[in-house]
Amino acid sequence: GQNIDQPTEMTATEGAIVQINCTYQTSGFNGLFWYQQHAGEAPTFLSYNVLDGLEEKGRFSSFLSRSKGYSYLLLKELQMKDSASYLCAVRPGSGTYKYIFGTGTRLKVLA
Amino acid sequence: GAVVSQHPSRVICKSGTSVKIECRSLDFQATTMFWYRQFPKKSLMLMATSNEGSKATYEQGVEKDKFLINHASLTLSTLTVTSAHPEDSSFYICSARVSRADEKLFFGSGTQLSVL
């Protein structure tokens, strides 16, 4: 079966750094994605990793280790507007366009 | 980035009626669109993959006759919730890829369905 795990909730302080972890067990692997979703809104794309290593994009970075089935999203210089759910998603197979989403991590940024 | 338009954003209907949700790719052609369902404080659950010009592929446990999907053109996919019941109340979101070379999904703004 397909399984993607994330912590349910996290809390951090404005200006701090937070790391959101994601572990996955899927039938195959063709990329891992991070999306941000504010309450009542559609998810927006943050990052994509297909090879091992760190991808940096402004305040957000994402890391992937395929051998460990593990990824993390790193958010620096937290702002109040970063309070949202962060969804980890995996595309299991090259022959399908399916994307499997994790349960999401609700991040609360406190002043 | 690419734009996916979804309508309506919110709909309230009586039990037993049918509701149609539209998903359009505005500035690209989408041969494949995905329909997701999301319960409060939960993640996205893939319901079906909509393929232009052919039948949709439904995930296990999703009733084909309950959730009708039509992908009649390269820019439009529709999801019809037939004979809606209160348990069908949920947030429905469509998404699409711009091309085979671009892996990321672009999402519509979602439809909050409330069945009374």
PDB file of C-alpha atoms in Angstrom:
ATOM      1  CA  GLY A   1       0.000   0.000   0.000  1.00  0.00           C
ATOM      2  CA  GLN A   2       0.889   3.656  -0.112  1.00  0.00           C
ATOM      3  CA  ASN A   3       1.697   5.482   3.100  1.00  0.00           C
ATOM      4  CA  ILE A   4       2.888   9.012   3.740  1.00  0.00           C
ATOM      5  CA  ASP A   5       3.376  10.238   7.300  1.00  0.00           C
ATOM      6  CA  GLN A   6       3.715  13.740   8.664  1.00  0.00           C
ATOM      7  CA  PRO A   7       3.299  15.236  12.134  1.00  0.00           C
ATOM      8  CA  THR A   8      -0.237  16.477  12.648  1.00  0.00           C
ATOM      9  CA  GLU A   9       0.562  19.833  14.204  1.00  0.00           C
ATOM     10  CA  MET A  10       3.540  22.030  14.931  1.00  0.00           C
ATOM     11  CA  THR A  11       3.929  25.384  16.638  1.00  0.00           C
ATOM     12  CA  ALA A  12       6.765  27.859  16.186  1.00  0.00           C
ATOM     13  CA  THR A  13       7.574  31.468  16.911  1.00  0.00           C
ATOM     14  CA  GLU A  14       7.757  34.309  14.425  1.00  0.00           C
ATOM     15  CA  GLY A  15      11.302  34.704  13.123  1.00  0.00           C
ATOM     16  CA  ALA A  16      12.292  31.145  14.031  1.00  0.00           C
ATOM     17  CA  ILE A  17      13.152  28.141  11.850  1.00  0.00           C
ATOM     18  CA  VAL A  18      10.923  25.075  11.649  1.00  0.00           C
ATOM     19  CA  GLN A  19      11.460  21.693  10.016  1.00  0.00           C
ATOM     20  CA  ILE A  20       8.478  19.605   8.907  1.00  0.00           C
ATOM     21  CA  ASN A  21       9.290  15.954   8.298  1.00  0.00           C
ATOM     22  CA  CYS A  22       7.689  13.522   5.876  1.00  0.00           C
ATOM     23  CA  THR A  23       8.312   9.801   5.559  1.00  0.00           C
ATOM     24  CA  TYR A  24       6.887   7.727   2.763  1.00  0.00           C
ATOM     25  CA  GLN A  25       6.422   4.112   1.735  1.00  0.00           C
ATOM     26  CA  THR A  26       5.112   3.864  -1.798  1.00  0.00           C
ATOM     27  CA  SER A  27       5.108   1.294  -4.583  1.00  0.00           C
ATOM     28  CA  GLY A  28       7.480   3.467  -6.600  1.00  0.00           C
ATOM     29  CA  PHE A  29       8.973   6.929  -6.598  1.00  0.00           C
ATOM     30  CA  ASN A  30       8.952   9.631  -9.228  1.00  0.00           C
ATOM     31  CA  GLY A  31       9.130  12.764  -7.170  1.00  0.00           C
ATOM     32  CA  LEU A  32       8.113  14.356  -3.885  1.00  0.00           C
ATOM     33  CA  PHE A  33       6.234  17.622  -3.565  1.00  0.00           C
ATOM     34  CA  TRP A  34       5.456  20.093  -0.842  1.00  0.00           C
ATOM     35  CA  TYR A  35       2.324  22.210  -0.978  1.00  0.00           C
ATOM     36  CA  GLN A  36       1.044  24.958   1.300  1.00  0.00           C
ATOM     37  CA  GLN A  37      -2.658  25.190   2.020  1.00  0.00           C
ATOM     38  CA  HIS A  38      -4.384  27.948   3.953  1.00  0.00           C
ATOM     39  CA  ALA A  39      -7.724  27.083   5.507  1.00  0.00           C
ATOM     40  CA  GLY A  40     -10.528  26.954   2.964  1.00  0.00           C
ATOM     41  CA  GLU A  41      -8.198  27.505   0.042  1.00  0.00           C
ATOM     42  CA  ALA A  42      -6.573  25.362  -2.614  1.00  0.00           C
ATOM     43  CA  PRO A  43      -3.020  24.077  -2.141  1.00  0.00           C
ATOM     44  CA  THR A  44      -0.189  26.039  -3.725  1.00  0.00           C
ATOM     45  CA  PHE A  45       3.064  24.503  -4.930  1.00  0.00           C
ATOM     46  CA  LEU A  46       6.189  25.045  -2.821  1.00  0.00           C
ATOM     47  CA  SER A  47       8.856  22.580  -3.936  1.00  0.00           C
ATOM     48  CA  TYR A  48       9.702  19.460  -5.891  1.00  0.00           C
ATOM     49  CA  ASN A  49      12.477  16.922  -5.226  1.00  0.00           C
ATOM     50  CA  VAL A  50      13.273  13.944  -7.403  1.00  0.00           C
ATOM     51  CA  LEU A  51      16.985  13.511  -6.614  1.00  0.00           C
ATOM     52  CA  ASP A  52      18.629  13.291  -3.205  1.00  0.00           C
ATOM     53  CA  GLY A  53      19.720  16.519  -1.639  1.00  0.00           C
ATOM     54  CA  LEU A  54      18.577  19.962  -0.704  1.00  0.00           C
ATOM     55  CA  GLU A  55      16.584  22.332  -2.893  1.00  0.00           C
ATOM     56  CA  GLU A  56      16.555  25.926  -1.700  1.00  0.00           C
ATOM     57  CA  LYS A  57      14.029  28.535  -2.734  1.00  0.00           C
ATOM     58  CA  GLY A  58      14.075  31.727  -0.718  1.00  0.00           C
ATOM     59  CA  ARG A  59      12.942  31.129   2.847  1.00  0.00           C
ATOM     60  CA  PHE A  60      11.852  27.586   2.009  1.00  0.00           C
ATOM     61  CA  SER A  61      14.107  24.572   1.468  1.00  0.00           C
ATOM     62  CA  SER A  62      13.245  20.949   0.881  1.00  0.00           C
ATOM     63  CA  PHE A  63      15.425  17.886   1.396  1.00  0.00           C
ATOM     64  CA  LEU A  64      15.079  14.369   0.053  1.00  0.00           C
ATOM     65  CA  SER A  65      16.675  11.022   0.875  1.00  0.00           C
ATOM     66  CA  ARG A  66      15.259   8.330  -1.375  1.00  0.00           C
ATOM     67  CA  SER A  67      17.085   5.500   0.369  1.00  0.00           C
ATOM     68  CA  LYS A  68      15.451   6.477   3.664  1.00  0.00           C
ATOM     69  CA  GLY A  69      12.071   7.382   2.203  1.00  0.00           C
ATOM     70  CA  TYR A  70      12.382  10.728   3.945  1.00  0.00           C
ATOM     71  CA  SER A  71      11.950  14.391   3.197  1.00  0.00           C
ATOM     72  CA  TYR A  72      11.721  17.597   5.158  1.00  0.00           C
ATOM     73  CA  LEU A  73      10.554  21.113   4.479  1.00  0.00           C
ATOM     74  CA  LEU A  74      12.560  23.829   6.203  1.00  0.00           C
ATOM     75  CA  LEU A  75      10.984  27.225   6.749  1.00  0.00           C
ATOM     76  CA  LYS A  76      13.263  30.064   7.834  1.00  0.00           C
ATOM     77  CA  GLU A  77      12.473  33.498   9.251  1.00  0.00           C
ATOM     78  CA  LEU A  78       8.934  32.449  10.006  1.00  0.00           C
ATOM     79  CA  GLN A  79       6.171  34.961   9.410  1.00  0.00           C
ATOM     80  CA  MET A  80       2.613  34.963  10.684  1.00  0.00           C
ATOM     81  CA  LYS A  81       1.361  34.338   7.151  1.00  0.00           C
ATOM     82  CA  ASP A  82       3.209  31.004   7.168  1.00  0.00           C
ATOM     83  CA  SER A  83       0.511  29.631   9.459  1.00  0.00           C
ATOM     84  CA  ALA A  84      -1.043  26.998   7.210  1.00  0.00           C
ATOM     85  CA  SER A  85      -1.126  23.297   6.488  1.00  0.00           C
ATOM     86  CA  TYR A  86       1.846  21.813   4.675  1.00  0.00           C
ATOM     87  CA  LEU A  87       1.173  18.792   2.534  1.00  0.00           C
ATOM     88  CA  CYS A  88       3.758  16.270   1.456  1.00  0.00           C
ATOM     89  CA  ALA A  89       2.883  14.380  -1.747  1.00  0.00           C
ATOM     90  CA  VAL A  90       4.570  11.603  -3.699  1.00  0.00           C
ATOM     91  CA  ARG A  91       4.132  10.539  -7.310  1.00  0.00           C
ATOM     92  CA  PRO A  92       4.639   6.781  -7.055  1.00  0.00           C
ATOM     93  CA  GLY A  93       4.930   5.623 -10.643  1.00  0.00           C
ATOM     94  CA  SER A  94       6.211   6.785 -14.006  1.00  0.00           C
ATOM     95  CA  GLY A  95       3.269   5.112 -15.729  1.00  0.00           C
ATOM     96  CA  THR A  96       0.682   7.047 -13.816  1.00  0.00           C
ATOM     97  CA  TYR A  97       0.038  10.655 -12.994  1.00  0.00           C
ATOM     98  CA  LYS A  98      -1.299   9.847  -9.535  1.00  0.00           C
ATOM     99  CA  TYR A  99      -0.153  11.947  -6.619  1.00  0.00           C
ATOM    100  CA  ILE A 100      -0.574  10.580  -3.115  1.00  0.00           C
ATOM    101  CA  PHE A 101      -0.891  13.171  -0.367  1.00  0.00           C
ATOM    102  CA  GLY A 102       0.092  12.867   3.266  1.00  0.00           C
ATOM    103  CA  THR A 103      -2.245  13.911   6.046  1.00  0.00           C
ATOM    104  CA  GLY A 104      -0.687  17.354   6.223  1.00  0.00           C
ATOM    105  CA  THR A 105       0.989  19.279   9.034  1.00  0.00           C
ATOM    106  CA  ARG A 106      -0.822  22.259  10.524  1.00  0.00           C
ATOM    107  CA  LEU A 107       1.723  24.882  11.424  1.00  0.00           C
ATOM    108  CA  LYS A 108       0.874  27.668  13.839  1.00  0.00           C
ATOM    109  CA  VAL A 109       3.208  30.637  13.955  1.00  0.00           C
ATOM    110  CA  LEU A 110       2.974  32.614  17.178  1.00  0.00           C
ATOM    111  CA  ALA A 111       3.960  36.241  17.674  1.00  0.00           C
TER     112      ALA A 111
ATOM    113  CA  GLY B   1       1.934  30.008 -13.295  1.00  0.00           C
ATOM    114  CA  ALA B   2      -0.894  28.101 -14.910  1.00  0.00           C
ATOM    115  CA  VAL B   3      -4.467  28.834 -13.875  1.00  0.00           C
ATOM    116  CA  VAL B   4      -7.103  26.287 -13.034  1.00  0.00           C
ATOM    117  CA  SER B   5     -10.569  27.724 -12.540  1.00  0.00           C
ATOM    118  CA  GLN B   6     -13.155  25.857 -10.483  1.00  0.00           C
ATOM    119  CA  HIS B   7     -16.816  26.752 -10.077  1.00  0.00           C
ATOM    120  CA  PRO B   8     -18.838  27.103  -8.009  1.00  0.00           C
ATOM    121  CA  SER B   9     -16.771  27.920  -4.945  1.00  0.00           C
ATOM    122  CA  ARG B  10     -19.613  27.102  -2.615  1.00  0.00           C
ATOM    123  CA  VAL B  11     -22.898  25.303  -3.074  1.00  0.00           C
ATOM    124  CA  ILE B  12     -25.693  24.354  -0.722  1.00  0.00           C
ATOM    125  CA  CYS B  13     -28.237  21.845  -1.950  1.00  0.00           C
ATOM    126  CA  LYS B  14     -31.062  19.680  -0.696  1.00  0.00           C
ATOM    127  CA  SER B  15     -30.621  15.986  -0.157  1.00  0.00           C
ATOM    128  CA  GLY B  16     -31.462  14.016  -3.293  1.00  0.00           C
ATOM    129  CA  THR B  17     -30.476  16.665  -5.794  1.00  0.00           C
ATOM    130  CA  SER B  18     -27.474  16.595  -8.127  1.00  0.00           C
ATOM    131  CA  VAL B  19     -24.651  19.116  -8.182  1.00  0.00           C
ATOM    132  CA  LYS B  20     -22.207  19.792 -11.009  1.00  0.00           C
ATOM    133  CA  ILE B  21     -18.742  21.196 -10.373  1.00  0.00           C
ATOM    134  CA  GLU B  22     -16.675  22.558 -13.258  1.00  0.00           C
ATOM    135  CA  CYS B  23     -12.917  22.633 -13.556  1.00  0.00           C
ATOM    136  CA  ARG B  24     -11.280  24.570 -16.387  1.00  0.00           C
ATOM    137  CA  SER B  25      -7.674  25.015 -17.398  1.00  0.00           C
ATOM    138  CA  LEU B  26      -7.564  28.629 -18.567  1.00  0.00           C
ATOM    139  CA  ASP B  27      -4.197  28.984 -20.247  1.00  0.00           C
ATOM    140  CA  PHE B  28      -3.170  25.442 -21.053  1.00  0.00           C
ATOM    141  CA  GLN B  29      -4.615  22.179 -22.287  1.00  0.00           C
ATOM    142  CA  ALA B  30      -5.024  19.454 -19.720  1.00  0.00           C
ATOM    143  CA  THR B  31      -5.395  15.933 -21.036  1.00  0.00           C
ATOM    144  CA  THR B  32      -5.534  14.717 -17.460  1.00  0.00           C
ATOM    145  CA  MET B  33      -7.209  16.276 -14.452  1.00  0.00           C
ATOM    146  CA  PHE B  34      -7.502  14.951 -10.936  1.00  0.00           C
ATOM    147  CA  TRP B  35     -10.415  15.228  -8.549  1.00  0.00           C
ATOM    148  CA  TYR B  36      -9.740  15.261  -4.832  1.00  0.00           C
ATOM    149  CA  ARG B  37     -11.956  15.323  -1.793  1.00  0.00           C
ATOM    150  CA  GLN B  38     -10.923  16.842   1.494  1.00  0.00           C
ATOM    151  CA  PHE B  39     -12.558  16.509   4.899  1.00  0.00           C
ATOM    152  CA  PRO B  40     -11.997  19.151   7.591  1.00  0.00           C
ATOM    153  CA  LYS B  41      -8.434  19.135   8.894  1.00  0.00           C
ATOM    154  CA  LYS B  42      -7.595  16.149   6.705  1.00  0.00           C
ATOM    155  CA  SER B  43      -5.465  15.787   3.630  1.00  0.00           C
ATOM    156  CA  LEU B  44      -6.498  15.385   0.017  1.00  0.00           C
ATOM    157  CA  MET B  45      -8.017  12.079  -0.991  1.00  0.00           C
ATOM    158  CA  LEU B  46      -7.760  11.240  -4.683  1.00  0.00           C
ATOM    159  CA  MET B  47     -11.177  10.316  -6.015  1.00  0.00           C
ATOM    160  CA  ALA B  48     -10.521   9.853  -9.704  1.00  0.00           C
ATOM    161  CA  THR B  49      -8.327  10.684 -12.644  1.00  0.00           C
ATOM    162  CA  SER B  50     -10.182  12.370 -15.465  1.00  0.00           C
ATOM    163  CA  ASN B  51      -8.902  11.656 -18.976  1.00  0.00           C
ATOM    164  CA  GLU B  52      -9.934  13.742 -21.970  1.00  0.00           C
ATOM    165  CA  GLY B  53     -12.015  11.744 -24.387  1.00  0.00           C
ATOM    166  CA  SER B  54     -12.139   8.587 -22.318  1.00  0.00           C
ATOM    167  CA  LYS B  55     -13.582   7.193 -19.124  1.00  0.00           C
ATOM    168  CA  ALA B  56     -12.324   8.384 -15.783  1.00  0.00           C
ATOM    169  CA  THR B  57     -10.252   6.117 -13.589  1.00  0.00           C
ATOM    170  CA  TYR B  58     -11.762   5.874 -10.128  1.00  0.00           C
ATOM    171  CA  GLU B  59      -9.932   5.067  -6.923  1.00  0.00           C
ATOM    172  CA  GLN B  60     -10.941   2.103  -4.867  1.00  0.00           C
ATOM    173  CA  GLY B  61     -13.999   2.802  -2.793  1.00  0.00           C
ATOM    174  CA  VAL B  62     -15.254   5.718  -4.893  1.00  0.00           C
ATOM    175  CA  GLU B  63     -18.677   5.077  -6.433  1.00  0.00           C
ATOM    176  CA  LYS B  64     -18.638   5.683 -10.172  1.00  0.00           C
ATOM    177  CA  ASP B  65     -22.390   6.129 -10.374  1.00  0.00           C
ATOM    178  CA  LYS B  66     -22.356   8.563  -7.499  1.00  0.00           C
ATOM    179  CA  PHE B  67     -19.552  10.779  -8.726  1.00  0.00           C
ATOM    180  CA  LEU B  68     -19.871  11.208 -12.479  1.00  0.00           C
ATOM    181  CA  ILE B  69     -16.848  12.639 -14.244  1.00  0.00           C
ATOM    182  CA  ASN B  70     -16.885  14.011 -17.764  1.00  0.00           C
ATOM    183  CA  HIS B  71     -13.771  15.313 -19.510  1.00  0.00           C
ATOM    184  CA  ALA B  72     -15.249  16.393 -22.821  1.00  0.00           C
ATOM    185  CA  SER B  73     -12.527  18.796 -23.910  1.00  0.00           C
ATOM    186  CA  LEU B  74      -8.882  19.567 -23.248  1.00  0.00           C
ATOM    187  CA  THR B  75      -9.826  22.451 -20.981  1.00  0.00           C
ATOM    188  CA  LEU B  76     -12.893  21.238 -19.094  1.00  0.00           C
ATOM    189  CA  SER B  77     -13.639  18.459 -16.664  1.00  0.00           C
ATOM    190  CA  THR B  78     -16.836  18.213 -14.641  1.00  0.00           C
ATOM    191  CA  LEU B  79     -17.716  16.308 -11.493  1.00  0.00           C
ATOM    192  CA  THR B  80     -21.393  15.657 -10.843  1.00  0.00           C
ATOM    193  CA  VAL B  81     -22.428  14.491  -7.408  1.00  0.00           C
ATOM    194  CA  THR B  82     -25.659  12.619  -8.072  1.00  0.00           C
ATOM    195  CA  SER B  83     -28.466  12.242  -5.548  1.00  0.00           C
ATOM    196  CA  ALA B  84     -26.421  14.060  -2.959  1.00  0.00           C
ATOM    197  CA  HIS B  85     -26.683  13.141   0.700  1.00  0.00           C
ATOM    198  CA  PRO B  86     -25.360  14.917   3.807  1.00  0.00           C
ATOM    199  CA  GLU B  87     -22.376  12.553   3.952  1.00  0.00           C
ATOM    200  CA  ASP B  88     -21.294  13.903   0.558  1.00  0.00           C
ATOM    201  CA  SER B  89     -20.723  17.304   2.156  1.00  0.00           C
ATOM    202  CA  SER B  90     -17.052  18.044   1.686  1.00  0.00           C
ATOM    203  CA  PHE B  91     -14.463  20.227  -0.022  1.00  0.00           C
ATOM    204  CA  TYR B  92     -13.849  19.087  -3.593  1.00  0.00           C
ATOM    205  CA  ILE B  93     -10.739  20.228  -5.471  1.00  0.00           C
ATOM    206  CA  CYS B  94      -9.617  19.634  -9.020  1.00  0.00           C
ATOM    207  CA  SER B  95      -6.070  19.832 -10.287  1.00  0.00           C
ATOM    208  CA  ALA B  96      -4.100  19.456 -13.487  1.00  0.00           C
ATOM    209  CA  ARG B  97      -0.572  19.267 -14.830  1.00  0.00           C
ATOM    210  CA  VAL B  98       0.504  21.750 -17.446  1.00  0.00           C
ATOM    211  CA  SER B  99       2.582  19.276 -19.410  1.00  0.00           C
ATOM    212  CA  ARG B 100       4.482  16.027 -19.101  1.00  0.00           C
ATOM    213  CA  ALA B 101       7.669  18.027 -18.607  1.00  0.00           C
ATOM    214  CA  ASP B 102       6.285  19.926 -15.613  1.00  0.00           C
ATOM    215  CA  GLU B 103       5.678  17.699 -12.629  1.00  0.00           C
ATOM    216  CA  LYS B 104       3.806  20.052 -10.352  1.00  0.00           C
ATOM    217  CA  LEU B 105       0.064  20.159 -10.013  1.00  0.00           C
ATOM    218  CA  PHE B 106      -1.979  23.317 -10.247  1.00  0.00           C
ATOM    219  CA  PHE B 107      -5.149  23.350  -8.205  1.00  0.00           C
ATOM    220  CA  GLY B 108      -8.513  24.919  -8.625  1.00  0.00           C
ATOM    221  CA  SER B 109      -9.837  27.039  -5.773  1.00  0.00           C
ATOM    222  CA  GLY B 110     -12.077  24.253  -4.542  1.00  0.00           C
ATOM    223  CA  THR B 111     -15.808  23.796  -4.032  1.00  0.00           C
ATOM    224  CA  GLN B 112     -17.355  23.561  -0.588  1.00  0.00           C
ATOM    225  CA  LEU B 113     -20.444  21.367  -0.927  1.00  0.00           C
ATOM    226  CA  SER B 114     -23.024  21.347   1.846  1.00  0.00           C
ATOM    227  CA  VAL B 115     -25.938  18.948   1.527  1.00  0.00           C
ATOM    228  CA  LEU B 116     -28.881  19.651   3.815  1.00  0.00           C
TER     229      LEU B 116
END
